[in-house]
Amino acid sequence: QVQLVESGGGLVQAGGSLRLSCAASGRTFSSYAMAWFRQAPGKEREFVAAIRRSVSNTYYADSVKGRFTISRDNAKNTMYLQMNSLKPEDTAVYYCAATLRTARNYDRNYEYDYWGQGTQVMVSS
C-alpha cells in the first residue's frame, strides 16, 4: 500500500506558474502508474495527466496539453506537475493518484486505487 501527500498549491495570477508535488511512501514507488486529477467546485473530478512506470510514457488532457508537464523522480518517491500559463479555469483541488495495476484507461479515476488528500490551486484573472 502507498500513501500519497500533495503539496505546492496556492494562489497565482493568470499566466503564472506553479509546481505541484506528490510524495509517496513505501519502497516500490517505481512500480506504480501515477496520475493527476482535479476537481473544481460543483464539477466532477477530471483527468489532468498521467505517467506510466516508464517515465517516457506520459498523457495529458487536451485542456492542459502544452502548458502542463508531468514527471516523476523514482529515487525521491515523488511525482510532479509543472503548470505554466495558468488560467482561471485551472482553479481546482488537484489530486494525485496511483495504481499497481496496468490501467487500460489511464484517464479514468476508477483505474486508480490510491489517492492523496488534494492541494488547492487558485488562479485569479
Short mmCIF file of C-alpha atoms in Angstrom, two decimals, residues 8-87:
data_model
loop_
_atom_site.label_atom_id
_atom_site.label_comp_id
_atom_site.label_asym_id
_atom_site.label_seq_id
_atom_site.Cartn_x
_atom_site.Cartn_y
_atom_site.Cartn_z
CA GLY A 8 2.67 23.09 -3.87
CA GLY A 9 -0.79 24.51 -4.38
CA GLY A 10 -1.61 28.16 -3.84
CA LEU A 11 -2.91 31.38 -5.33
CA VAL A 12 -1.39 32.65 -8.56
CA GLN A 13 -2.32 35.21 -11.19
CA ALA A 14 -3.35 34.15 -14.66
CA GLY A 15 -0.29 33.46 -16.78
CA GLY A 16 1.72 32.38 -13.79
CA SER A 17 3.23 29.03 -12.85
CA LEU A 18 3.07 26.51 -10.03
CA ARG A 19 4.72 23.16 -9.44
CA LEU A 20 2.79 20.52 -7.57
CA SER A 21 4.50 17.61 -5.85
CA CYS A 22 3.13 14.25 -4.79
CA ALA A 23 5.28 12.45 -2.24
CA ALA A 24 4.72 8.71 -1.87
CA SER A 25 5.55 6.42 1.00
CA GLY A 26 6.98 2.97 0.55
CA ARG A 27 9.87 1.48 -1.36
CA THR A 28 8.02 0.40 -4.51
CA PHE A 29 7.13 3.80 -5.93
CA SER A 30 8.60 2.89 -9.32
CA SER A 31 6.04 0.07 -9.62
CA TYR A 32 3.10 2.46 -9.61
CA ALA A 33 1.49 4.17 -12.55
CA MET A 34 0.63 7.69 -11.42
CA ALA A 35 -1.73 10.46 -12.41
CA TRP A 36 -3.06 13.89 -11.56
CA PHE A 37 -6.77 14.67 -11.44
CA ARG A 38 -8.55 17.85 -10.45
CA GLN A 39 -11.98 18.83 -9.20
CA ALA A 40 -13.47 22.30 -9.43
CA PRO A 41 -16.41 23.37 -7.23
CA GLY A 42 -19.64 21.86 -8.48
CA LYS A 43 -17.89 19.75 -11.10
CA GLU A 44 -16.84 16.15 -11.40
CA ARG A 45 -13.26 15.09 -10.89
CA GLU A 46 -11.42 15.20 -14.19
CA PHE A 47 -8.22 13.78 -15.59
CA VAL A 48 -5.23 16.09 -15.97
CA ALA A 49 -2.14 13.98 -16.72
CA ALA A 50 -0.74 10.50 -16.26
CA ILE A 51 2.69 8.92 -16.27
CA ARG A 52 3.46 5.24 -16.61
CA ARG A 53 6.10 3.34 -14.68
CA SER A 54 8.37 4.23 -17.55
CA VAL A 55 8.85 7.97 -17.44
CA SER A 56 8.80 8.16 -21.21
CA ASN A 57 5.08 7.43 -21.36
CA THR A 58 3.03 10.48 -20.46
CA TYR A 59 -0.52 11.53 -21.28
CA TYR A 60 -2.40 14.81 -20.97
CA ALA A 61 -5.90 16.15 -21.12
CA ASP A 62 -6.41 18.37 -24.13
CA SER A 63 -7.16 21.32 -21.85
CA VAL A 64 -3.64 21.28 -20.37
CA LYS A 65 -1.56 19.94 -23.23
CA GLY A 66 1.35 22.24 -23.98
CA ARG A 67 1.02 24.04 -20.63
CA PHE A 68 1.44 21.29 -18.01
CA THR A 69 4.24 18.75 -17.67
CA ILE A 70 4.05 15.61 -15.57
CA SER A 71 7.22 13.95 -14.34
CA ARG A 72 8.46 11.59 -11.66
CA ASP A 73 11.66 11.00 -9.74
CA ASN A 74 11.63 7.38 -8.60
CA ALA A 75 14.73 7.91 -6.47
CA LYS A 76 12.83 10.55 -4.47
CA ASN A 77 9.47 8.73 -4.50
CA THR A 78 7.92 11.89 -5.89
CA MET A 79 5.77 12.88 -8.83
CA TYR A 80 5.47 16.44 -10.11
CA LEU A 81 3.12 18.58 -12.14
CA GLN A 82 4.68 21.70 -13.60
CA MET A 83 1.86 24.08 -14.52
CA ASN A 84 2.64 27.06 -16.76
CA SER A 85 0.43 29.69 -18.40
CA LEU A 86 -2.22 29.09 -15.78
CA LYS A 87 -5.79 30.15 -16.50
#
